[in-house]
Amino acid sequence: NKKELSILATKYNWNLLQASPDDNELQQVAEDLFIELSKHYFSLSDFMKVPKPAVEDTTAEEIVYWRYAFVEELANESFAEYHQDGLQEKKDRADREEYYESAEGRKKYKKIFTKEQRHGKSLGIDKVVVVNPFYLSLDERKNKGVQYIRGEVKQEYFSEALDKYSKLSNVKVSMLDVHNLSKNDVDKFNDIVAINHYFGQQLNHYTLSLTPSFHQNEIDAIAQKYGTDYFLWTGVIALREKNDSWKRMFPALLVPYAIPFLVPRMVKPEYDMLYYAILFDVKTGRNEIIKMDFFNKRDDKTLLNAHIYDVFYQIGRTKNKK
């Protein structure tokens, strides 16, 4: 059950941490596990400090074996400190949840949300790494759908625009883009692979608040290498749809006076565009979805430029600025 699993996971990873006490990844895993353990065991007094005595002819149901899980660990002061930190974090989370469920908390959250909707975020970050800026151009009218040539042209423009508008926003950018690697950029390619694995893990664990990477030490080293903890995944998906309005409007065409109003809709191209920008603090797992916007419009440069600039403006703007 969950209680037993939390004990097993905590004990196993605690032993790993004792063998490698400077391992930052194991430290974060341990911190997470003690939060989980504290949900089930408020006090370590639930556990025995002495080994389980040998008892013959005792059924498994009568042996509360989990009480003897931490006999050695309870002699370690650091173990108790980790548990206390887990209890405090659990309490802090409960207090925040209770507050934001109250009338006052809901009012404050609504105020914050409304402000962000109107003015955007103010993250105050001066440097980010942009990872594989992504541009996909689709056309429903064609069999294969993907417009490779148009996509490559747009991809190049997108990368240039990211560089241009980041500078205008005073946000320094390092670009990790597979499209711009040479045969000598083996280290950069490996960094891209590692950081994309990290991104995939975070998306898989989106229901959790903070999740260390399976290779957090490697990710921390990459963050140190590029001089920032903040990595940005951003991209565009542009779609030109089939215009089959005439099928839906055919009955109305039987009404002669309606034809002048319906024909323009029948011949007008239909477009959709999705623009996203997701920023991660790769050391903590904290993320900010700066944009996830859908438009019934064509992906023209004016629209794209405005939203790229807005992303970097929100990243660089400090909270005391309006």
Short mmCIF file of C-alpha atoms in Angstrom, two decimals:
data_model
loop_
_atom_site.label_atom_id
_atom_site.label_comp_id
_atom_site.label_asym_id
_atom_site.label_seq_id
_atom_site.Cartn_x
_atom_site.Cartn_y
_atom_site.Cartn_z
CA ASN A 1 0.00 0.00 0.00
CA LYS A 2 0.97 3.67 -0.18
CA LYS A 3 2.31 3.81 3.36
CA GLU A 4 4.55 0.81 2.87
CA LEU A 5 5.75 2.08 -0.51
CA SER A 6 6.68 5.45 0.99
CA ILE A 7 8.76 3.66 3.64
CA LEU A 8 10.45 1.40 1.10
CA ALA A 9 11.28 4.26 -1.29
CA THR A 10 12.54 6.51 1.53
CA LYS A 11 14.78 3.82 3.00
CA TYR A 12 16.23 2.78 -0.36
CA ASN A 13 17.03 6.31 -1.50
CA TRP A 14 18.30 7.33 1.94
CA ASN A 15 20.87 4.55 1.74
CA LEU A 16 21.89 5.77 -1.75
CA LEU A 17 22.27 9.30 -0.38
CA GLN A 18 24.49 8.10 2.47
CA ALA A 19 26.76 6.46 -0.07
CA SER A 20 26.89 9.67 -2.18
CA PRO A 21 26.11 12.56 0.20
CA ASP A 22 27.13 15.27 -2.29
CA ASP A 23 24.81 14.01 -5.03
CA ASN A 24 22.36 16.86 -5.64
CA GLU A 25 19.95 14.62 -7.54
CA LEU A 26 19.65 12.18 -4.62
CA GLN A 27 19.21 15.10 -2.20
CA GLN A 28 16.21 16.37 -4.17
CA VAL A 29 14.73 12.87 -4.43
CA ALA A 30 15.14 12.43 -0.67
CA GLU A 31 13.46 15.78 0.04
CA ASP A 32 10.47 14.78 -2.11
CA LEU A 33 10.21 11.38 -0.46
CA PHE A 34 10.23 12.81 3.07
CA ILE A 35 7.32 15.06 2.10
CA GLU A 36 5.47 11.93 0.98
CA LEU A 37 6.50 10.04 4.12
CA SER A 38 5.27 12.89 6.34
CA LYS A 39 1.80 12.53 4.82
CA HIS A 40 1.55 9.08 6.37
CA TYR A 41 3.72 9.40 9.49
CA PHE A 42 3.54 12.64 11.42
CA SER A 43 6.04 11.44 14.00
CA LEU A 44 9.05 9.14 13.74
CA SER A 45 7.95 7.70 17.09
CA ASP A 46 5.77 5.40 14.97
CA PHE A 47 9.00 3.53 14.23
CA MET A 48 11.07 1.37 16.57
CA LYS A 49 14.62 2.36 17.54
CA VAL A 50 15.68 -1.19 18.39
CA PRO A 51 15.81 -4.28 16.16
CA LYS A 52 12.77 -6.56 15.99
CA PRO A 53 13.11 -9.36 18.54
CA ALA A 54 13.09 -12.92 17.27
CA VAL A 55 9.65 -14.41 17.84
CA GLU A 56 8.75 -17.96 16.89
CA ASP A 57 5.37 -19.19 15.71
CA THR A 58 4.07 -15.70 14.92
CA THR A 59 1.92 -15.18 11.85
CA ALA A 60 2.78 -12.45 9.33
CA GLU A 61 -0.37 -10.55 10.21
CA GLU A 62 0.79 -10.14 13.82
CA ILE A 63 4.20 -8.72 12.84
CA VAL A 64 4.03 -4.97 12.24
CA TYR A 65 7.23 -5.20 10.25
CA TRP A 66 7.28 -1.64 8.92
CA ARG A 67 7.87 -0.28 12.44
CA TYR A 68 11.38 -1.71 12.27
CA ALA A 69 12.26 -0.17 8.89
CA PHE A 70 14.40 2.71 10.21
CA VAL A 71 16.23 1.27 13.22
CA GLU A 72 19.64 2.38 11.90
CA GLU A 73 18.39 5.58 10.29
CA LEU A 74 16.80 6.91 13.50
CA ALA A 75 20.27 7.14 15.03
CA ASN A 76 21.19 9.69 12.32
CA GLU A 77 20.28 13.28 13.24
CA SER A 78 20.15 14.26 9.57
CA PHE A 79 17.37 11.71 9.01
CA ALA A 80 15.19 13.43 11.61
CA GLU A 81 15.99 16.83 10.06
CA TYR A 82 14.88 15.64 6.62
CA HIS A 83 11.65 14.36 8.18
CA GLN A 84 11.03 17.70 9.93
CA ASP A 85 11.63 19.57 6.67
CA GLY A 86 9.15 17.23 4.96
CA LEU A 87 6.57 17.91 7.66
CA GLN A 88 7.06 21.67 7.32
CA GLU A 89 6.73 21.60 3.53
CA LYS A 90 3.60 19.47 3.80
CA LYS A 91 2.15 21.99 6.27
CA ASP A 92 3.11 24.95 4.07
CA ARG A 93 1.41 23.34 1.07
CA ALA A 94 -1.73 22.60 3.12
CA ASP A 95 -1.79 26.20 4.39
CA ARG A 96 -1.46 27.58 0.86
CA GLU A 97 -4.21 25.29 -0.40
CA GLU A 98 -6.51 26.25 2.49
CA TYR A 99 -5.85 29.95 1.92
CA TYR A 100 -6.56 29.85 -1.81
CA GLU A 101 -9.75 27.91 -1.17
CA SER A 102 -10.97 30.64 1.21
CA ALA A 103 -12.94 33.68 0.05
CA GLU A 104 -9.94 35.96 0.63
CA GLY A 105 -7.58 33.58 -1.17
CA ARG A 106 -9.88 33.16 -4.16
CA LYS A 107 -10.18 36.93 -4.40
CA LYS A 108 -6.40 37.37 -4.32
CA TYR A 109 -5.85 34.59 -6.87
CA LYS A 110 -8.44 36.14 -9.18
CA LYS A 111 -6.67 39.50 -8.86
CA ILE A 112 -3.30 37.93 -9.72
CA PHE A 113 -4.78 35.95 -12.60
CA THR A 114 -6.57 38.99 -14.03
CA LYS A 115 -3.41 41.07 -13.79
CA GLU A 116 -1.39 38.41 -15.62
CA GLN A 117 -4.08 38.10 -18.28
CA ARG A 118 -3.96 41.84 -18.88
CA HIS A 119 -0.28 42.61 -18.45
CA GLY A 120 1.49 39.26 -18.67
CA LYS A 121 4.08 37.89 -16.27
CA SER A 122 7.03 39.75 -14.75
CA LEU A 123 9.73 37.12 -14.27
CA GLY A 124 12.82 39.33 -14.07
CA ILE A 125 15.12 36.81 -15.82
CA ASP A 126 18.11 38.16 -17.73
CA LYS A 127 19.25 35.03 -19.58
CA VAL A 128 17.59 31.94 -21.07
CA VAL A 129 18.51 29.04 -23.31
CA VAL A 130 16.12 28.49 -26.23
CA VAL A 131 15.90 24.79 -27.08
CA ASN A 132 15.04 23.67 -30.61
CA PRO A 133 12.62 26.44 -31.66
CA PHE A 134 9.93 24.56 -33.54
CA TYR A 135 7.96 25.54 -36.63
CA LEU A 136 5.52 23.21 -38.35
CA SER A 137 3.52 24.25 -41.40
CA LEU A 138 0.55 22.07 -42.38
CA ASP A 139 -1.88 22.18 -45.28
CA GLU A 140 -5.04 20.06 -45.11
CA ARG A 141 -5.62 20.55 -48.83
CA LYS A 142 -2.62 18.38 -49.72
CA ASN A 143 -2.25 14.65 -49.26
CA LYS A 144 0.95 14.68 -47.22
CA GLY A 145 -0.06 17.74 -45.25
CA VAL A 146 3.38 18.92 -44.12
CA GLN A 147 4.79 21.87 -46.09
CA TYR A 148 8.50 21.17 -45.77
CA ILE A 149 9.89 24.03 -47.85
CA ARG A 150 7.62 26.65 -46.33
CA GLY A 151 8.35 25.21 -42.89
CA GLU A 152 12.13 25.51 -43.40
CA VAL A 153 11.81 29.13 -44.51
CA LYS A 154 9.57 29.93 -41.55
CA GLN A 155 11.88 28.02 -39.19
CA GLU A 156 14.82 30.19 -40.23
CA TYR A 157 12.78 33.36 -39.82
CA PHE A 158 11.49 32.20 -36.43
CA SER A 159 15.04 31.65 -35.11
CA GLU A 160 16.16 35.06 -36.39
CA ALA A 161 13.14 36.74 -34.82
CA LEU A 162 13.82 35.07 -31.46
CA ASP A 163 17.35 36.48 -31.52
CA LYS A 164 16.17 39.93 -32.59
CA TYR A 165 13.37 40.42 -30.08
CA SER A 166 15.26 38.90 -27.17
CA LYS A 167 17.89 41.62 -27.65
CA LEU A 168 15.22 44.30 -27.80
CA SER A 169 13.93 43.00 -24.46
CA ASN A 170 17.44 42.89 -22.93
CA VAL A 171 17.25 39.14 -22.40
CA LYS A 172 20.42 37.27 -23.28
CA VAL A 173 19.79 34.11 -25.29
CA SER A 174 21.86 31.01 -25.99
CA MET A 175 20.39 28.95 -28.82
CA LEU A 176 20.47 25.16 -28.76
CA ASP A 177 19.07 24.30 -32.18
CA VAL A 178 19.73 21.09 -34.11
CA HIS A 179 19.12 22.99 -37.34
CA ASN A 180 22.22 25.13 -36.76
CA LEU A 181 24.75 22.51 -35.65
CA SER A 182 27.95 21.69 -37.49
CA LYS A 183 29.73 18.34 -37.48
CA ASN A 184 31.99 19.63 -34.70
CA ASP A 185 29.11 20.52 -32.36
CA VAL A 186 28.96 17.11 -30.70
CA ASP A 187 28.77 18.57 -27.19
CA LYS A 188 25.86 20.84 -28.14
CA PHE A 189 24.03 17.92 -29.72
CA ASN A 190 24.44 15.88 -26.54
CA ASP A 191 23.19 18.84 -24.49
CA ILE A 192 20.09 19.08 -26.70
CA VAL A 193 19.36 15.36 -26.30
CA ALA A 194 19.72 15.54 -22.51
CA ILE A 195 17.66 18.69 -22.09
CA ASN A 196 14.89 17.38 -24.36
CA HIS A 197 14.74 14.19 -22.31
CA TYR A 198 14.29 16.43 -19.28
CA PHE A 199 11.45 18.30 -20.98
CA GLY A 200 9.74 15.02 -21.89
CA GLN A 201 9.96 13.83 -18.28
CA GLN A 202 8.41 17.04 -16.99
CA LEU A 203 5.51 16.75 -19.43
CA ASN A 204 4.93 13.15 -18.36
CA HIS A 205 4.87 14.26 -14.71
CA TYR A 206 2.85 17.42 -15.22
CA THR A 207 0.44 16.47 -12.42
CA LEU A 208 3.26 16.69 -9.85
CA SER A 209 4.36 20.02 -8.40
CA LEU A 210 8.15 19.68 -8.68
CA THR A 211 9.96 16.71 -10.16
CA PRO A 212 13.75 16.26 -10.30
CA SER A 213 15.07 14.80 -13.53
CA PHE A 214 16.17 11.17 -13.70
CA HIS A 215 19.58 12.65 -14.53
CA GLN A 216 19.45 15.85 -12.49
CA ASN A 217 23.22 16.06 -12.02
CA GLU A 218 23.69 16.11 -15.80
CA ILE A 219 21.00 18.78 -16.17
CA ASP A 220 22.57 20.90 -13.42
CA ALA A 221 25.93 20.70 -15.22
CA ILE A 222 24.31 21.88 -18.48
CA ALA A 223 22.65 24.80 -16.66
CA GLN A 224 25.99 25.80 -15.17
CA LYS A 225 27.65 25.48 -18.58
CA TYR A 226 25.25 27.98 -20.17
CA GLY A 227 25.10 30.31 -17.18
CA THR A 228 21.36 30.08 -16.51
CA ASP A 229 18.79 27.75 -14.95
CA TYR A 230 16.08 28.88 -17.36
CA PHE A 231 15.39 26.97 -20.58
CA LEU A 232 12.66 27.97 -23.04
CA TRP A 233 10.75 25.66 -25.37
CA THR A 234 8.81 27.62 -27.97
CA GLY A 235 7.22 26.94 -31.31
CA VAL A 236 4.50 27.48 -33.87
CA ILE A 237 2.07 25.13 -35.59
CA ALA A 238 0.43 26.76 -38.60
CA LEU A 239 -2.45 25.12 -40.44
CA ARG A 240 -4.27 25.94 -43.65
CA GLU A 241 -7.59 24.16 -43.62
CA LYS A 242 -9.75 22.83 -46.38
CA ASN A 243 -12.47 25.30 -47.13
CA ASP A 244 -15.59 23.17 -47.42
CA SER A 245 -17.94 25.97 -46.43
CA TRP A 246 -19.90 25.47 -49.63
CA LYS A 247 -21.03 22.03 -48.36
CA ARG A 248 -22.46 23.50 -45.19
CA MET A 249 -23.95 26.51 -46.97
CA PHE A 250 -25.36 24.75 -50.03
CA PRO A 251 -28.99 24.82 -48.79
CA ALA A 252 -28.69 28.56 -48.14
CA LEU A 253 -27.49 29.10 -51.71
CA LEU A 254 -30.97 28.20 -52.84
CA VAL A 255 -32.01 31.59 -51.48
CA PRO A 256 -30.83 34.03 -54.21
CA TYR A 257 -30.56 37.16 -52.05
CA ALA A 258 -28.14 35.36 -49.67
CA ILE A 259 -25.56 34.53 -52.37
CA PRO A 260 -23.64 37.88 -52.22
CA PHE A 261 -23.08 37.35 -48.47
CA LEU A 262 -22.11 33.67 -48.64
CA VAL A 263 -19.75 33.58 -51.62
CA PRO A 264 -16.92 35.50 -49.84
CA ARG A 265 -16.91 32.92 -47.03
CA MET A 266 -16.79 30.12 -49.58
CA VAL A 267 -13.65 31.41 -51.31
CA LYS A 268 -11.79 32.86 -48.31
CA PRO A 269 -8.85 30.68 -47.11
CA GLU A 270 -9.17 29.33 -43.55
CA TYR A 271 -6.15 29.36 -41.26
CA ASP A 272 -5.30 28.32 -37.70
CA MET A 273 -2.18 28.98 -35.67
CA LEU A 274 -0.91 27.74 -32.29
CA TYR A 275 1.93 29.60 -30.59
CA TYR A 276 3.46 28.28 -27.37
CA ALA A 277 6.28 29.27 -25.02
CA ILE A 278 7.06 27.20 -21.91
CA LEU A 279 9.87 28.21 -19.56
CA PHE A 280 11.48 25.78 -17.10
CA ASP A 281 13.82 26.32 -14.21
CA VAL A 282 15.64 23.06 -14.89
CA LYS A 283 17.19 22.86 -11.42
CA THR A 284 13.94 23.05 -9.48
CA GLY A 285 11.40 21.84 -12.04
CA ARG A 286 9.35 25.02 -11.67
CA ASN A 287 7.71 26.07 -14.92
CA GLU A 288 5.91 29.03 -16.38
CA ILE A 289 3.57 28.69 -19.33
CA ILE A 290 4.05 32.13 -20.80
CA LYS A 291 1.95 31.51 -23.88
CA MET A 292 -0.33 28.82 -25.20
CA ASP A 293 -2.37 30.84 -27.65
CA PHE A 294 -4.60 29.69 -30.50
CA PHE A 295 -5.54 32.00 -33.38
CA ASN A 296 -7.95 31.66 -36.30
CA LYS A 297 -5.45 33.60 -38.37
CA ARG A 298 -2.63 33.09 -40.81
CA ASP A 299 0.91 32.94 -39.38
CA ASP A 300 2.08 36.25 -40.80
CA LYS A 301 5.24 38.00 -39.61
CA THR A 302 3.45 40.86 -37.89
CA LEU A 303 1.46 38.54 -35.64
CA LEU A 304 4.47 36.33 -34.94
CA ASN A 305 6.79 39.26 -34.16
CA ALA A 306 4.34 40.73 -31.67
CA HIS A 307 4.03 37.50 -29.71
CA ILE A 308 7.76 36.73 -29.74
CA TYR A 309 8.49 40.18 -28.37
CA ASP A 310 5.78 39.76 -25.73
CA VAL A 311 7.33 36.47 -24.54
CA PHE A 312 10.76 38.01 -23.98
CA TYR A 313 9.24 41.15 -22.49
CA GLN A 314 7.46 39.01 -19.86
CA ILE A 315 10.64 37.03 -19.20
CA GLY A 316 12.83 40.11 -18.71
CA ARG A 317 10.39 42.50 -17.03
CA THR A 318 10.86 42.85 -13.29
CA LYS A 319 7.90 42.86 -10.93
CA ASN A 320 8.19 46.50 -9.94
CA LYS A 321 7.61 47.58 -13.53
CA LYS A 322 4.15 47.96 -15.05
#
